[in-house]
Coordinates of C-alpha atoms in Angstrom, one line a residue:
M1 CA 3.8 -33.6 -10.5
I2 CA 4.5 -32.2 -6.8
V3 CA 7.3 -30.0 -6.6
P4 CA 8.9 -29.0 -3.1
N5 CA 8.4 -25.7 -1.9
R6 CA 11.8 -23.7 -2.7
E7 CA 11.2 -20.7 -0.5
S8 CA 11.5 -22.8 2.8
V9 CA 14.4 -24.6 1.9
R10 CA 18.0 -23.1 2.6
T11 CA 20.3 -26.2 3.5
I12 CA 20.0 -29.0 1.1
A13 CA 21.5 -32.7 0.7
A14 CA 21.9 -34.7 -2.4
L15 CA 22.4 -38.6 -2.0
H16 CA 23.5 -40.7 -4.8
Q17 CA 24.4 -44.5 -4.2
Q18 CA 27.1 -45.7 -7.0
D19 CA 30.0 -48.1 -6.7
G20 CA 29.0 -49.6 -3.5
A21 CA 29.0 -46.3 -1.7
L22 CA 26.5 -43.5 -0.9
R23 CA 27.7 -40.1 -2.4
V24 CA 26.5 -37.2 -0.2
L25 CA 26.7 -33.5 -1.1
V26 CA 25.4 -31.0 1.2
G27 CA 24.9 -27.3 -0.1
R28 CA 23.4 -24.1 0.9
I29 CA 21.1 -22.0 -1.4
E30 CA 22.3 -18.3 -1.4
G31 CA 21.5 -15.5 -3.7
V32 CA 19.8 -16.3 -7.1
A33 CA 20.2 -20.0 -7.8
Q34 CA 23.6 -19.9 -6.2
V35 CA 24.5 -23.1 -4.2
R36 CA 27.6 -23.2 -1.9
I37 CA 28.9 -26.7 -1.1
L38 CA 29.3 -27.2 2.6
A39 CA 30.5 -30.9 2.4
A40 CA 31.2 -33.8 0.1
E41 CA 31.6 -37.2 1.6
A42 CA 31.3 -41.0 0.6
I43 CA 29.6 -43.1 3.2
A44 CA 29.3 -46.9 3.4
P45 CA 25.6 -47.8 3.3
M46 CA 26.0 -50.0 6.6
S47 CA 27.2 -46.8 8.3
A48 CA 24.7 -44.5 6.9
A49 CA 22.4 -44.9 10.1
T50 CA 24.7 -42.9 12.2
A51 CA 27.1 -41.1 9.6
L52 CA 24.0 -39.1 8.0
P53 CA 22.7 -37.6 11.1
A54 CA 26.2 -36.8 12.3
L55 CA 26.9 -34.9 8.9
A56 CA 23.6 -33.0 9.1
E57 CA 24.4 -31.8 12.8
R58 CA 27.9 -30.8 11.7
V59 CA 26.7 -28.4 9.0
G60 CA 23.9 -27.2 11.2
G61 CA 20.9 -29.0 10.0
V62 CA 19.5 -30.1 6.7
D63 CA 16.1 -28.6 5.4
L64 CA 15.5 -31.1 2.4
V65 CA 17.2 -34.3 0.9
V66 CA 17.0 -34.9 -2.7
R67 CA 17.9 -38.4 -3.5
V68 CA 19.2 -39.4 -7.1
L69 CA 17.3 -42.8 -7.9
P70 CA 19.2 -45.5 -9.7
P71 CA 18.7 -46.0 -13.4
G72 CA 16.6 -49.1 -12.9
A73 CA 14.1 -47.6 -10.6
T74 CA 12.8 -44.9 -13.2
V75 CA 11.5 -44.4 -16.8
A76 CA 12.1 -41.7 -19.0
R77 CA 10.7 -40.1 -22.1
V78 CA 11.9 -36.9 -24.2
V79 CA 8.8 -35.0 -25.8
P80 CA 9.0 -31.7 -28.0
L81 CA 7.9 -28.5 -26.1
P82 CA 4.7 -26.8 -27.0
A83 CA 4.7 -24.8 -30.1
V84 CA 4.4 -21.0 -29.8
P85 CA 2.3 -19.4 -32.7
E86 CA 4.3 -17.2 -34.7
G87 CA 4.0 -13.4 -33.5
E88 CA 3.4 -14.4 -29.8
A89 CA 5.7 -14.3 -26.9
E90 CA 7.6 -17.1 -25.9
L91 CA 6.1 -19.2 -23.1
D92 CA 7.5 -18.5 -19.3
G93 CA 8.7 -21.2 -17.0
E94 CA 5.4 -21.3 -15.3
A95 CA 3.4 -22.0 -18.5
I96 CA 6.0 -24.6 -19.6
A97 CA 5.7 -26.5 -16.3
D98 CA 2.2 -26.6 -16.4
A99 CA 2.0 -27.8 -20.0
L100 CA 4.6 -30.7 -19.0
S101 CA 2.5 -31.6 -16.0
L102 CA -0.2 -32.3 -18.4
M103 CA 1.8 -34.3 -20.6
T104 CA 3.0 -36.4 -17.6
E105 CA -0.9 -37.6 -17.3
T106 CA -1.2 -38.4 -21.0
D107 CA 2.1 -39.6 -22.0
L108 CA 3.2 -41.7 -18.9
P109 CA 1.4 -44.9 -17.7
S110 CA -1.6 -43.9 -15.9
A111 CA -1.1 -46.6 -13.3
I112 CA 1.7 -44.5 -11.7
P113 CA 0.5 -42.1 -9.1
T114 CA 1.0 -38.2 -9.6
Y115 CA 3.4 -37.9 -6.7
R116 CA 5.9 -40.4 -8.8
R117 CA 5.8 -38.3 -11.7
A118 CA 8.0 -35.4 -12.7
A119 CA 8.7 -33.2 -15.8
G120 CA 11.2 -30.5 -16.6
V121 CA 13.0 -28.7 -19.5
I122 CA 16.6 -30.0 -20.7
R123 CA 19.1 -28.7 -23.1
P124 CA 21.9 -31.3 -22.8
G125 CA 23.5 -30.8 -26.5
R126 CA 26.3 -28.6 -27.4
G127 CA 26.1 -25.5 -29.4
A128 CA 23.6 -22.7 -29.6
G129 CA 21.3 -24.4 -32.1
Q130 CA 20.4 -27.1 -29.7
Q131 CA 16.6 -27.1 -28.9
A132 CA 15.2 -27.5 -25.5
V133 CA 13.0 -30.5 -24.9
G134 CA 11.0 -31.8 -22.3
L135 CA 11.8 -34.8 -20.2
L136 CA 9.2 -36.8 -18.5
T137 CA 10.2 -39.2 -15.6
A138 CA 8.3 -41.6 -13.5
W139 CA 9.1 -43.8 -10.6
P140 CA 7.0 -47.1 -10.9
T141 CA 7.7 -48.7 -7.7
P142 CA 9.1 -47.0 -4.5
A143 CA 11.4 -49.9 -3.5
M144 CA 13.2 -52.5 -5.2
P145 CA 13.3 -56.4 -4.2
E146 CA 15.8 -57.4 -1.5
G147 CA 19.5 -57.9 -3.0
H148 CA 18.5 -56.3 -6.4
G149 CA 21.1 -53.7 -5.5
H150 CA 19.3 -50.5 -6.7
G151 CA 19.7 -48.7 -3.2
A152 CA 16.0 -48.3 -2.6
P153 CA 15.3 -45.1 -0.7
S154 CA 13.3 -46.8 2.0
R155 CA 16.6 -48.5 3.1
I156 CA 18.6 -45.3 3.8
P157 CA 17.8 -43.4 7.1
R158 CA 15.8 -40.2 6.9
I159 CA 17.2 -37.1 8.4
A160 CA 14.8 -34.5 6.9
R161 CA 11.9 -34.3 4.4
E162 CA 13.0 -35.8 1.0
A163 CA 12.3 -35.5 -2.7
C164 CA 13.7 -37.5 -5.6
I165 CA 15.1 -37.1 -9.1
S166 CA 15.7 -39.6 -11.8
E167 CA 19.1 -40.6 -12.8
S168 CA 18.3 -39.5 -16.4
A169 CA 17.2 -36.2 -15.3
A170 CA 20.2 -35.6 -13.2
L171 CA 22.5 -36.7 -16.2
A172 CA 20.7 -34.2 -18.6
V173 CA 21.1 -31.2 -15.9
L174 CA 24.7 -32.1 -15.5
A175 CA 25.5 -32.3 -19.3
Q176 CA 23.7 -28.7 -19.6
A177 CA 25.9 -27.4 -16.6
L178 CA 29.1 -28.6 -18.2
G179 CA 28.3 -26.8 -21.5
G180 CA 26.7 -29.6 -23.5
V181 CA 27.8 -33.2 -24.6
E182 CA 27.1 -35.4 -27.7
R183 CA 26.9 -38.5 -25.5
A184 CA 26.8 -39.3 -21.7
W185 CA 25.7 -42.6 -20.0
T186 CA 25.7 -44.2 -16.6
I187 CA 26.3 -48.0 -16.0
D188 CA 24.9 -49.9 -12.8
R189 CA 26.6 -53.0 -13.3
Q190 CA 25.4 -54.3 -10.0
G191 CA 21.9 -53.5 -10.7
G192 CA 22.0 -54.4 -14.3
A193 CA 20.7 -50.8 -15.7
M194 CA 22.2 -48.0 -17.7
T195 CA 21.0 -44.6 -18.7
I196 CA 22.1 -43.1 -22.1
L197 CA 21.8 -39.4 -23.3
A198 CA 22.6 -38.8 -26.8
A199 CA 22.2 -35.1 -28.3
G200 CA 22.7 -34.8 -31.8
D201 CA 20.1 -33.8 -34.5
K202 CA 17.7 -34.6 -31.7
T203 CA 17.8 -35.7 -28.1
V204 CA 17.3 -39.0 -27.0
I205 CA 17.4 -40.5 -23.5
R206 CA 16.9 -44.2 -22.8
V207 CA 16.9 -46.3 -19.7
V208 CA 18.2 -49.7 -20.5
R209 CA 18.0 -52.8 -18.3
F210 CA 20.3 -55.9 -18.8
S211 CA 21.0 -59.0 -17.1
P212 CA 24.5 -59.0 -15.4
G213 CA 26.9 -61.4 -16.9
E214 CA 29.2 -62.2 -19.9
R215 CA 26.8 -60.6 -22.3
A216 CA 26.1 -57.6 -20.4
A217 CA 28.8 -55.8 -22.4
D218 CA 27.3 -56.9 -25.6
A219 CA 23.9 -55.4 -24.4
Q220 CA 25.5 -52.0 -23.1
R221 CA 27.2 -51.8 -26.8
T222 CA 24.1 -52.5 -28.7
A223 CA 21.9 -49.8 -26.5
L224 CA 24.6 -47.1 -27.1
A225 CA 24.7 -47.8 -30.6
E226 CA 21.0 -47.6 -31.0
A227 CA 20.6 -44.3 -28.9
S228 CA 23.5 -42.8 -31.1
R229 CA 21.7 -43.7 -34.2
A230 CA 18.5 -42.3 -33.1
A231 CA 20.2 -39.0 -32.3
G232 CA 22.1 -38.7 -35.7
L233 CA 25.4 -39.5 -34.1
A234 CA 28.0 -42.1 -35.0
P235 CA 28.0 -45.3 -32.7
D236 CA 30.7 -45.4 -30.1
E237 CA 32.1 -48.2 -27.8
P238 CA 31.5 -48.2 -24.3
P239 CA 34.8 -48.0 -22.2
A240 CA 35.9 -51.5 -20.7
D241 CA 36.7 -49.8 -17.2
E242 CA 34.4 -49.8 -14.3
R243 CA 33.6 -46.0 -14.2
W244 CA 29.8 -45.3 -13.4
L245 CA 29.5 -42.1 -15.4
T246 CA 31.0 -41.3 -18.9
L247 CA 30.8 -37.9 -20.6
Q248 CA 31.8 -37.6 -24.5
P249 CA 33.4 -35.2 -25.0
A250 CA 35.1 -35.1 -21.8
P251 CA 35.0 -31.5 -20.5
E252 CA 38.2 -29.5 -19.9
S253 CA 38.1 -27.6 -16.7
P254 CA 34.7 -28.2 -16.0
R255 CA 33.0 -25.6 -13.9
L256 CA 30.0 -26.7 -11.6
L257 CA 28.2 -25.0 -8.8
G258 CA 30.5 -21.9 -9.3
E259 CA 33.8 -23.7 -9.0
T260 CA 36.3 -25.4 -11.3
R261 CA 36.0 -29.3 -10.5
S262 CA 38.2 -32.2 -11.3
R263 CA 37.0 -35.1 -13.6
D264 CA 37.6 -37.4 -10.6
W265 CA 35.3 -35.0 -8.3
I266 CA 32.6 -35.0 -11.4
G267 CA 32.6 -38.7 -11.7
Q268 CA 32.1 -39.0 -7.9
Y269 CA 29.5 -36.2 -7.1
G270 CA 28.7 -35.0 -10.5
L271 CA 25.0 -36.3 -10.5
A272 CA 24.4 -35.3 -6.9
A273 CA 25.6 -31.8 -7.8
A274 CA 23.3 -31.9 -10.7
A275 CA 20.3 -32.8 -8.3
L276 CA 21.3 -29.8 -6.3
A277 CA 21.5 -27.3 -9.4
A278 CA 18.1 -28.6 -10.6
F279 CA 16.2 -27.9 -7.4
A280 CA 17.9 -24.4 -6.9
D281 CA 17.1 -23.3 -10.6
R282 CA 14.6 -20.4 -10.3
N283 CA 13.0 -21.7 -13.5
P284 CA 10.0 -23.8 -12.3
A285 CA 10.2 -25.8 -15.6
V286 CA 13.7 -27.0 -14.5
A287 CA 13.0 -27.4 -10.8
G288 CA 10.0 -29.6 -11.6
L289 CA 12.4 -32.4 -12.4
V290 CA 12.9 -32.8 -8.6
G291 CA 9.3 -33.9 -8.3
L292 CA 9.4 -37.6 -7.4
H293 CA 8.3 -38.9 -3.9
E294 CA 8.2 -42.1 -2.1
T295 CA 5.0 -41.7 -0.6
E296 CA 2.5 -39.1 -1.2
P297 CA 3.3 -35.6 0.5
K298 CA 0.5 -34.4 2.6
A299 CA 0.2 -30.5 3.2
K300 CA 0.5 -29.4 6.9
P301 CA -3.0 -28.6 8.0
P302 CA -3.9 -25.4 9.6
I303 CA -3.3 -25.1 13.3
V304 CA -6.9 -24.8 14.0
Q305 CA -7.3 -28.1 12.2
R306 CA -4.4 -29.8 14.1
V307 CA -5.5 -28.6 17.5
S308 CA -9.1 -29.8 16.8
E309 CA -7.7 -33.2 15.8
W310 CA -5.7 -33.3 18.8
A311 CA -8.4 -32.4 21.1
G312 CA -11.0 -34.7 19.3
Q313 CA -9.8 -38.0 20.4
P314 CA -12.4 -39.2 23.0
R315 CA -10.0 -39.5 26.1
R316 CA -8.6 -36.0 25.5
A317 CA -11.9 -34.7 24.7
A318 CA -13.4 -36.1 28.1
V319 CA -10.4 -34.6 30.1
I320 CA -10.9 -31.2 28.4
G321 CA -14.6 -31.1 28.8
V322 CA -14.1 -31.8 32.8
A323 CA -11.6 -29.2 32.9
C324 CA -13.6 -26.5 31.4
L325 CA -16.5 -27.4 33.6
L326 CA -14.3 -26.9 36.6
L327 CA -12.9 -23.7 35.3
A328 CA -16.5 -22.5 34.5
I329 CA -17.8 -23.2 38.0
G330 CA -14.4 -22.7 40.2
V331 CA -13.4 -19.3 38.5
P332 CA -16.4 -17.2 39.5
I333 CA -16.4 -18.8 43.0
G334 CA -12.7 -18.1 43.6
A335 CA -13.1 -14.7 42.4
S336 CA -16.0 -13.9 44.6
V337 CA -14.2 -15.3 47.5
A338 CA -11.2 -13.0 46.7
K339 CA -13.4 -9.9 46.5
V340 CA -14.8 -10.8 50.0
Y341 CA -11.5 -11.4 51.6
L342 CA -10.0 -8.1 50.2
L343 CA -13.2 -6.2 51.4
E344 CA -13.0 -7.7 54.8
K345 CA -9.3 -7.0 54.9
Q346 CA -10.1 -3.2 54.0
I347 CA -13.1 -2.6 56.3
K348 CA -12.1 -2.7 59.9
N349 CA -15.4 -1.7 61.5
E350 CA -18.5 -2.5 59.6
K351 CA -20.8 -0.6 62.0
E352 CA -19.0 2.7 61.2
L353 CA -19.3 1.9 57.5
V354 CA -23.1 1.3 57.9
D355 CA -23.5 4.6 59.9
Q356 CA -21.5 6.5 57.2
N357 CA -23.6 5.0 54.6
A358 CA -26.8 6.0 56.4
K359 CA -25.6 9.6 56.7
D360 CA -24.5 10.0 53.2
D361 CA -28.1 8.6 52.1
L362 CA -29.7 11.4 54.5
A363 CA -27.4 13.9 52.8
L364 CA -28.3 12.8 49.4
R365 CA -32.1 13.0 50.1
F366 CA -31.8 16.6 51.6
A367 CA -29.9 17.5 48.5
N368 CA -32.6 16.2 46.3
A369 CA -35.3 17.9 48.1
L370 CA -33.1 21.1 48.1
K371 CA -33.1 20.9 44.5
Q372 CA -36.6 20.4 44.2
T373 CA -37.7 23.3 46.3
R374 CA -35.2 25.9 45.4
L375 CA -36.3 29.1 43.7
P376 CA -35.5 29.2 39.8
M377 CA -33.8 32.5 40.2
T378 CA -32.7 32.7 36.6
Q379 CA -36.3 32.1 35.4
I380 CA -37.7 34.9 37.9
L381 CA -35.2 37.5 36.6
A382 CA -35.7 36.7 33.1
D383 CA -39.6 36.7 33.2
I384 CA -39.6 39.9 35.1
A385 CA -37.2 41.4 32.5
G386 CA -39.4 40.2 29.8
A387 CA -42.6 41.6 31.3
C388 CA -41.1 45.1 31.7
P389 CA -42.3 47.3 29.1
V390 CA -40.6 50.2 27.3
G391 CA -41.0 53.3 29.8
V392 CA -40.7 51.5 33.1
T393 CA -37.5 51.4 35.0
I394 CA -36.8 48.9 37.6
D395 CA -34.9 50.2 40.6
S396 CA -34.6 47.0 43.0
I397 CA -36.0 43.3 43.1
D398 CA -36.1 41.6 46.4
V399 CA -36.4 37.8 46.4
A400 CA -36.7 36.0 49.7
Q401 CA -36.7 32.2 50.2
G402 CA -39.8 30.9 51.6
S403 CA -43.4 32.4 51.5
D404 CA -42.3 36.1 51.4
P405 CA -43.4 37.8 48.0
V406 CA -41.2 39.1 45.4
M407 CA -41.0 42.9 45.9
I408 CA -40.3 45.1 42.7
R409 CA -39.6 48.8 43.2
G410 CA -39.3 51.4 40.3
L411 CA -40.6 54.2 38.2
A412 CA -43.2 54.0 35.2
S413 CA -43.8 56.8 32.8
D414 CA -47.4 56.8 33.4
S415 CA -50.0 54.5 35.1
E416 CA -50.9 52.8 31.7
K417 CA -47.4 51.4 31.7
L418 CA -47.6 50.2 35.2
N419 CA -50.9 48.4 34.6
S420 CA -49.1 46.9 31.5
F421 CA -46.2 45.7 33.6
R422 CA -48.7 44.0 36.0
S423 CA -50.6 42.3 33.3
K424 CA -47.5 40.9 31.6
L425 CA -46.1 39.8 35.0
D426 CA -49.2 37.7 35.3
Q427 CA -49.0 36.2 31.8
T428 CA -45.6 34.6 32.8
R429 CA -47.5 31.9 34.8
L430 CA -44.9 32.1 37.6
F431 CA -46.4 34.8 39.8
S432 CA -49.9 34.9 41.6
E433 CA -51.5 37.6 43.9
I434 CA -49.7 40.3 42.1
A435 CA -50.7 43.6 44.1
T436 CA -49.5 47.3 44.1
P437 CA -49.2 48.5 47.5
M438 CA -47.5 51.7 46.5
N439 CA -48.6 53.8 43.4
N440 CA -47.3 57.5 43.7
P441 CA -47.9 59.5 40.5
G442 CA -45.3 62.4 40.6
E443 CA -43.7 65.0 38.1
K444 CA -41.3 62.3 36.8
G445 CA -43.8 59.6 36.6
V446 CA -45.5 57.1 38.8
Q447 CA -43.2 55.5 41.4
F448 CA -44.4 52.2 42.3
Q449 CA -43.9 48.8 44.3
I450 CA -45.3 45.6 43.2
T451 CA -45.6 42.6 45.3
A452 CA -46.3 39.2 43.9
K453 CA -45.9 35.3 45.2
I454 CA -44.0 32.6 43.3
I455 CA -46.5 29.9 42.1
P456 CA -45.4 26.7 44.2
G457 CA -44.3 24.0 41.8
A458 CA -43.8 26.4 39.2
P459 CA -41.7 25.1 36.1
L460 CA -38.0 26.1 36.0
S461 CA -38.2 26.9 32.4
V462 CA -41.3 28.1 30.2
A463 CA -41.6 27.2 26.6
D464 CA -43.7 30.3 26.0
K465 CA -42.1 33.7 24.6
P466 CA -41.5 36.4 27.0
A467 CA -44.2 39.1 27.2
E468 CA -41.8 41.4 25.9
D469 CA -39.7 39.8 23.2
F470 CA -36.7 42.1 22.7
V471 CA -35.0 39.6 20.4
T472 CA -37.7 39.9 17.6
T473 CA -38.3 43.6 18.2
P474 CA -35.1 45.3 19.8
L475 CA -35.3 48.5 21.8
S476 CA -34.0 50.6 19.2
V477 CA -36.8 49.6 17.0
R478 CA -39.3 50.2 19.6
L479 CA -37.7 53.8 20.0
Y480 CA -37.0 54.7 16.6
G481 CA -39.2 52.4 14.3
E482 CA -38.2 49.8 11.6
S483 CA -35.4 52.1 10.0
A484 CA -33.4 51.2 13.0
R485 CA -33.3 47.7 12.7
G486 CA -30.1 46.0 12.2
A487 CA -28.0 49.3 13.1
S488 CA -25.5 49.3 15.8
T489 CA -24.3 52.3 17.8
P490 CA -20.5 52.5 18.2
A491 CA -19.2 53.2 21.6
H492 CA -17.2 56.0 20.3
S493 CA -20.0 57.9 18.5
T494 CA -20.9 60.0 21.5
S495 CA -19.1 63.5 20.8
R496 CA -16.7 65.0 23.4
S497 CA -19.2 67.8 24.1
E498 CA -21.9 65.6 25.1
R499 CA -19.6 63.8 27.5
S500 CA -18.6 67.1 28.8
D501 CA -22.4 68.1 29.3
R502 CA -23.1 64.9 31.0
S503 CA -20.2 65.4 33.4
S504 CA -21.4 68.9 34.2
R505 CA -25.0 67.7 35.0
D506 CA -23.4 64.8 37.1
R507 CA -21.5 67.3 39.2
R508 CA -24.5 69.5 39.7
T509 CA -26.6 66.4 40.8
N510 CA -24.0 65.5 43.5
G511 CA -25.0 68.7 45.4
S512 CA -28.6 67.6 45.7
S513 CA -30.3 65.8 48.5
G514 CA -30.4 61.9 48.5
A515 CA -34.0 61.8 47.2
S516 CA -33.1 64.0 44.2
S517 CA -29.9 62.1 43.7
R518 CA -31.9 58.9 43.3
T519 CA -34.4 60.6 41.1
T520 CA -31.4 62.3 39.0
S521 CA -30.0 58.9 38.7
R522 CA -33.2 57.6 37.3
E523 CA -33.4 60.4 34.8
T524 CA -30.0 60.0 33.8
S525 CA -30.6 56.3 33.4
R526 CA -33.9 57.1 31.3
D527 CA -32.2 60.0 29.3
S528 CA -29.3 57.8 28.5
G529 CA -31.7 55.2 27.3
S530 CA -33.5 57.9 25.2
R531 CA -30.3 59.5 23.9
T532 CA -29.3 56.2 21.9
E533 CA -28.0 57.4 18.9
R534 CA -29.8 56.6 15.5
P535 CA -28.0 54.0 13.3
S536 CA -25.5 55.7 11.1
S537 CA -25.2 52.7 8.8
K538 CA -27.2 52.4 5.8
P539 CA -29.2 49.0 4.7
A540 CA -27.5 47.0 2.1
A541 CA -28.2 47.7 -1.5
I542 CA -30.6 45.3 -3.2
P543 CA -28.9 43.3 -6.0
P544 CA -30.7 43.7 -9.5
P545 CA -32.5 40.4 -10.8
L546 CA -30.1 37.6 -12.1
S547 CA -31.7 35.2 -14.8
D548 CA -30.9 31.5 -15.0
A549 CA -29.0 31.8 -18.1
E550 CA -26.7 34.3 -16.3
I551 CA -26.3 32.3 -13.5
A552 CA -25.4 29.4 -15.7
R553 CA -22.5 31.4 -17.2
L554 CA -21.0 32.3 -13.8
S555 CA -17.5 31.0 -12.7
R556 CA -17.0 29.4 -9.2
D557 CA -15.7 32.8 -7.7
Q558 CA -18.4 34.8 -9.5
A559 CA -21.3 32.3 -8.3
M560 CA -19.7 32.5 -4.8
L561 CA -19.9 36.6 -4.7
E562 CA -23.4 36.6 -6.0
W563 CA -24.6 33.9 -3.6
T564 CA -23.1 36.0 -0.5
K565 CA -24.4 39.1 -1.8
R566 CA -28.0 37.9 -2.4
L567 CA -27.9 35.9 1.0
A568 CA -27.0 39.0 3.0
A569 CA -29.6 41.2 1.2
S570 CA -32.4 38.9 1.9
K571 CA -31.8 38.9 5.7
Q572 CA -32.0 42.5 6.2
P573 CA -35.4 44.2 7.6
G574 CA -37.9 46.1 5.9
L575 CA -38.1 43.8 2.7
D576 CA -41.1 43.1 0.9
D577 CA -42.1 39.4 0.5
A578 CA -41.5 39.4 -3.4
T579 CA -38.1 41.0 -3.0
K580 CA -37.1 38.6 -0.2
Q581 CA -38.3 35.7 -2.2
R582 CA -36.4 36.5 -5.4
L583 CA -33.2 37.2 -3.4
T584 CA -33.3 33.7 -1.9
S585 CA -34.1 31.9 -5.0
E586 CA -31.4 33.6 -6.8
S587 CA -28.9 32.8 -3.7
D588 CA -29.9 29.1 -3.8
K589 CA -29.5 28.9 -7.6
A590 CA -26.0 30.9 -7.3
K591 CA -24.7 28.5 -4.5
A592 CA -25.9 25.5 -6.6
R593 CA -23.8 27.0 -9.7
M594 CA -20.7 27.4 -7.2
N595 CA -20.9 23.8 -6.2
A596 CA -21.2 22.7 -9.9
A597 CA -18.3 24.6 -11.0
S598 CA -16.0 23.4 -8.2
G599 CA -16.8 19.8 -9.1
G600 CA -19.3 19.0 -6.1
G601 CA -22.8 19.0 -5.9
Q602 CA -26.0 18.8 -3.5

């Protein structure tokens, strides 16, 4: 059972051929299963080829055409709906539609293709007690023989994609939309068929075929009586007029598709309107009645498949292959020619460009050579500072480019400090031919001058530690011992009286000679270094031991506090190995407890 996609349809036309005319009803689906009628016309079959396209253009286009098949072209069967076990919820429309689709395969002739079968739920009887039943319909042959009068769909022009509904299904939907009937039937006297609907104790739908002639009325009367008795109703005589559609009891002020319709309008367009209502119904078990097709519908393949099928034809494939080959060869060549043209247009004098490139290349080689031969000034000053021991004051450092040696002038507290300075300069692996051309011991110390040559090709950076590592052992520790490690001397700790004494000494020094001035300056420098105040801050207190059980009972904030306290205490100088190891271990455990208490973990 194949049902058209309702989501892609907005304007729909229903066609029903009756009484020698083609009844056309065009509507637009608006809102929830609401259909607004745009046009209702009766067209002569001979002019349908021009009248239908003109009507479709007048309403702005038609997305789908639903044809009501003549009664003699289809078969119908009423089946009870699947029973729902007590205590379980009622089946929804999707489930009922699936169940009815399976019934079409088991209860209808297997020779009929799937696309010519349809099924849905109907409730055509009157009163709230009427039970819904399933209606199975089939279209055994897509076209009728010539002159049979069934109005085969293949003889009507196509203006859009199509789907079909049997007249028995349209009749049942119409009866339900009008509030229910006891009996309803249609008579196709030219085609020799009629559709009978009887809704009493049970619902009966029959499609009867008869031969046109004098005995046709007897056959119609007999078929109607049999259907009425099968439904538990009293037999009734068919009317003697030539009406196509008969409803008993006839509805008073019938409403259909949101408006009150006349009986004449129902007689002409009622079945076409029922086809529109069935397709627009949101219940898939009702919309499934519009599921008959003349030919098997084919799903629109993906665009990649359609393109590949279009390009896969031999002639097109050959043309596309040649075009791709020309593009693969021609595009790079064309791009190269365009680049050459643009370059030639921008370069007015090629010789000047070559000369400029040669000059730039020479300047680049000179810069590289200069980079390789330049003195590593940062390395020289860092190594000299690192080799200078405590007790040696450097006054000046002269570094000249070329082969001139580096000259270092300064004052050492004694000759041993000076020899240590020379020895450590030699350990830097940056200097050679270290000499001391001036070594004058005096009252303040040994005034010296050291010369040294920079080793050619010396590395710009040496991985070894400096001779005097003031990072590991700061100057305060060298002067005052391990108790000064980690202490800081605030700038404001110098008292006002000390600053006053220093100012007095400076004024007295200004009256001395130039040599005395330089000596006093060095003394002041040494004295200021010697007067570095001892640290006033005390080492952090060592936290007491913390057991694993106590750590496990800590909250997140407590664990964070214990972690930071032990981490800070473990990094202060002067700790013995056992205490440092204990503090580190307790710090790690407190951190793990903090992470666990906050929902994280490592």
